[in-house]
Every structure is written in structure tokens, then in C-alpha cells.
C-alpha positions in Angstrom: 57.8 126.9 142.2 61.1 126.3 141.1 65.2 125.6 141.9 66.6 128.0 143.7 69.3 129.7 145.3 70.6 132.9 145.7 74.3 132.7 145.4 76.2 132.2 141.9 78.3 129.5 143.6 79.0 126.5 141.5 77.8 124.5 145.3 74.9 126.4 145.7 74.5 126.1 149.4 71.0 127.7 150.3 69.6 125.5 147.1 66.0 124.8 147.8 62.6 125.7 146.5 61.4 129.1 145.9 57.8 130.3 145.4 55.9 133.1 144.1 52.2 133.8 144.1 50.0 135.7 141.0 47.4 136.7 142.4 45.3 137.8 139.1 47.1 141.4 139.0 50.3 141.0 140.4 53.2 138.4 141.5 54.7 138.8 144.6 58.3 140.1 145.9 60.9 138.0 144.7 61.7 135.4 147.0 65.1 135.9 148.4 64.9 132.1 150.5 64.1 128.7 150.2 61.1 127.0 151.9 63.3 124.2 153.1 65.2 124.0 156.3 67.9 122.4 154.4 69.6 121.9 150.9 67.0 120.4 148.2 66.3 120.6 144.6 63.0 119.7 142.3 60.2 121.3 143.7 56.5 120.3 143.2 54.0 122.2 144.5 50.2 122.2 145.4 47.8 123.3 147.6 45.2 121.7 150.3 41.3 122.2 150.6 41.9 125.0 153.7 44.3 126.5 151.7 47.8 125.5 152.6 50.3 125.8 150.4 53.3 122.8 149.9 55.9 122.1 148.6 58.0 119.0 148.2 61.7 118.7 147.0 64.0 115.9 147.3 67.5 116.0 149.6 70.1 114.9 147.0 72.4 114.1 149.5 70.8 111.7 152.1 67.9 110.9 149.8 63.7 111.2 150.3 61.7 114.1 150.1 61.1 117.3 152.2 57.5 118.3 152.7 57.1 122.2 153.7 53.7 124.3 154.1 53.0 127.6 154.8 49.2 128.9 156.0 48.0 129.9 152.3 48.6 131.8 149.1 50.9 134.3 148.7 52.4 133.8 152.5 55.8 133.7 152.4 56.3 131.7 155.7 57.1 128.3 155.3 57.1 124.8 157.7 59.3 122.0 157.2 57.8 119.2 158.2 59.8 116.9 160.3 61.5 113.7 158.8 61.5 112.4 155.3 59.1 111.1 152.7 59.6 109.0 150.4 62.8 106.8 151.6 64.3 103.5 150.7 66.6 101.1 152.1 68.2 100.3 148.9 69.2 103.8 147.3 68.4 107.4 147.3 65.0 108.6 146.3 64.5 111.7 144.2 63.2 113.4 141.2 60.1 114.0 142.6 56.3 114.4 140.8 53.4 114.9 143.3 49.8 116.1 143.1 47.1 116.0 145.1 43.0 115.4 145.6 42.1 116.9 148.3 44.0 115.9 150.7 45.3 112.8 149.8 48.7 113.1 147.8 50.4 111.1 145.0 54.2 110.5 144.3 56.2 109.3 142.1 60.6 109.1 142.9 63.1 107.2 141.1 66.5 106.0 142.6 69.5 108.3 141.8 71.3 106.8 139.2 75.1 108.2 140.0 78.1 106.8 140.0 78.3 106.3 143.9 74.4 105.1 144.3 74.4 101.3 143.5 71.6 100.6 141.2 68.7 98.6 142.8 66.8 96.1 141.5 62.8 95.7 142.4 60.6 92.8 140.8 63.1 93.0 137.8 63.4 96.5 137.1 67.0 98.3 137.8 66.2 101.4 139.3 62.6 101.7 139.1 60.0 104.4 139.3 58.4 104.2 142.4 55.0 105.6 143.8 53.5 106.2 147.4 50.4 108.3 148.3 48.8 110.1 152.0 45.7 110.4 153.1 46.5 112.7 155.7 48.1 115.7 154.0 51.6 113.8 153.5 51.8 113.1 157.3 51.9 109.3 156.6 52.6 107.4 153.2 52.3 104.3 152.1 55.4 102.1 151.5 57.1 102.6 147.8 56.6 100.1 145.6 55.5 99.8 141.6 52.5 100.7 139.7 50.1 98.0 139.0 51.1 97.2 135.5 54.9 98.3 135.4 56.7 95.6 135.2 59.2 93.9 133.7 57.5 92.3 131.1 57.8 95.7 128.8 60.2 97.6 131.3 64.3 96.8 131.9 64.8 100.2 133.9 63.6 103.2 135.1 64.9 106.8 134.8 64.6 110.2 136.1 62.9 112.7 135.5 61.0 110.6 132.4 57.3 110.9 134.7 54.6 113.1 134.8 51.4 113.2 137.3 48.4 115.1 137.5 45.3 114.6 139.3 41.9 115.8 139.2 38.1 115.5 141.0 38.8 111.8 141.5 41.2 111.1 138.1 44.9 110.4 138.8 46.7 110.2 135.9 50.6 109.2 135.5 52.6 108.9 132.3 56.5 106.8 132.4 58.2 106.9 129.3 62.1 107.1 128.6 64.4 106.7 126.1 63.7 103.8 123.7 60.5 102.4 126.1 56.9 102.6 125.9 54.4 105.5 126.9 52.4 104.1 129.3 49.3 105.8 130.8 48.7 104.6 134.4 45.3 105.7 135.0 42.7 106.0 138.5 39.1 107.1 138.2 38.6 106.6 142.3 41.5 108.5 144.0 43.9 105.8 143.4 42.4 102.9 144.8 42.5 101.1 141.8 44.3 101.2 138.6 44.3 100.9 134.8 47.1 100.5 132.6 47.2 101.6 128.7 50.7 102.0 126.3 49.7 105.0 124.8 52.7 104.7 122.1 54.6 101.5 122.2 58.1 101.3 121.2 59.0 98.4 118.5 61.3 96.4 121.2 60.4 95.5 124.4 62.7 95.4 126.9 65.2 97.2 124.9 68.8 97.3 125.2 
């Protein structure tokens, strides 16, 4: 999955998320359309236990994520789910990172830092990185808020783009990191119902200006 769009405009208008499916000998056609019913960017991409496909991409503009399926791999058919994901009163949400066991899904979104966002400030943190999970195949999420153990104590802001996810059997593993801040391994051994927190490599200043 990837950023798409298929006009060299500098405005991009049909941006969105393309997809295309190996199947062991061969990809398929090249995608000529997004899977989005509107304008998004940042794709991640997974795939349920009966087989549907997802993707889910943020809307730059408005802010929150866009959750689309289609019915399995290789179909080139895709569902945008109604309403956003993801959303906060207090800025625009995007940047996306998801994964999911099973059907129970795991985000991570940070505020857009641009010149006409206002930052936000959470628990000390300007423009945090902020995670929500579903239990239901991203049909309801839980509200945004902070991983247990990212705080302000080591961290000053948050950033885009500096987050990584991955899940597995019933591991959830998350790394932030950013300029001139520590690596810190947020780590769940059942599904994300608890966590523990490890700086993996620690930069020399804490809260670092």
C-alpha cells in the first residue's frame, strides 16, 4: 500500500491509497484509483481473520482517519467506512501507524504540526503521539490518549512520522523516538491490555531543547 494518485498535479486531487496484491507469482494490474471516497494520504494496511483487506489513511484536511475494506486479497473493490477514526477536539490527527491481532486494531496519530494547526498540549506533552485500539474491526475505538509510560518526565513533544507498530500472536510492540529524544519500546504481551515500558537507547538530556 502506498500514496497515490494518478495525475502529475502539484494538488493531487484523487490522492489516496492505492493497493496491489502478490500473490506468490504475480502482482496484480496497476491500480489506476484510490480506496478512499475522498482525498487522504499515509496508508497502513492489514488484513482480518476472514480475510478482508483494510486500509487506513488520514484526511489532511479535516483531520482523523478513513478506514476502507474490500472482501479479500487481490479484490480491487473497496468500502469506505462511514465517519472518522481517530479524531480530536483539539487539532488534526494524522500520520497514521496501525496493525492488528485478529480483529482488534492498534493506532498510533500525532497532531499536525503546521503553521495553521495550533499545537496542543496533553498531560505536558505539545503535540503528543497518541494511541487508540477496536475490538470490533475499527467499528468502535477507544478514546485517544497516551501510552502508559510516555510522559513528560523524558518527553517535551511529539512528532510525526517518528513511530512504528507491529503486532503479533498476542505481542504489540510500539517504538517513539525523534530527534534528540529517547527510543522507547512500549511493549504488550496480552493484546494490549497491559503495558511495559523500556528506553531502548536513551539520549543524554532529557527533555531536550
Amino acid at each position: 500500500a502506498w500514496t497515490f494518485s494518478s495525475t502529475s498535479s502539484t494538488t493531487w486531487p484523487d490522492r489516496g491509497s492505492a493497493v496491489n496484491y502478490y500473490d506468490g507469482t504475480s502482482w496484480g494490474a496497476e491500480p489506476s484509483a484510490r480506496t478512499e471516497n475522498i482525498r487522504t494520504g499515509w496508508p497502513s494496511i492489514g488484513m482480518f481473520p476472514d480475510g478482508t483487506m483494510y486500509t487506513i489513511a488520514h484526511d489532511a484536511t479535516a483531520g482523523g482517519l478513513v478506514l476502507s475494506r474490500n472482501t479479500g486479497k487481490g479484490n480491487t473493490t473497496w468500502t469506505t467506512d462511514a465517519g472518522k477514526v481517530a479524531t480530536h477536539s483539539g487539532g488534526n490527527m494524522i500520520w497514521n501507524r496501525t496493525a492488528n491481532l485478529g480483529d482488534k486494531m492498534f493506532t498510533l496519530v500525532n497532531f499536525a504540526g503546521q503553521a495553521d494547526d495550533p499545537d496542543v498540549k496533553i498531560k505536558g506533552i505539545t503535540n503528543p503521539t497518541l494511541y487508540a485500539m477496536s475490538n470490533d474491526k475499527g467499528k468502535t475505538w477507544t478514546s485517544l490518549d497516551l501510552l502508559p509510560g510516555y510522559d513528560s518526565a523524558r518527553y517535551l513533544d511529539g512528532g510525526g512520522d517518528t513511530y512504528a507498530i507491529d503486532a503479533r500472536d498476542s505481542i504489540v510492540a510500539i517504538v517513539i523516538a525523534g530527534r534528540y529524544k529517547d527510543v522507547t519500546l512500549f511493549k504488550s504481551t496480552d493484546s494490549g491490555s497491559t503495558w511495559t515500558t523500556s528506553i531502548i537507547d536513551s539520549f543524554a538530556f532529557p527533555r531536550f531543547v
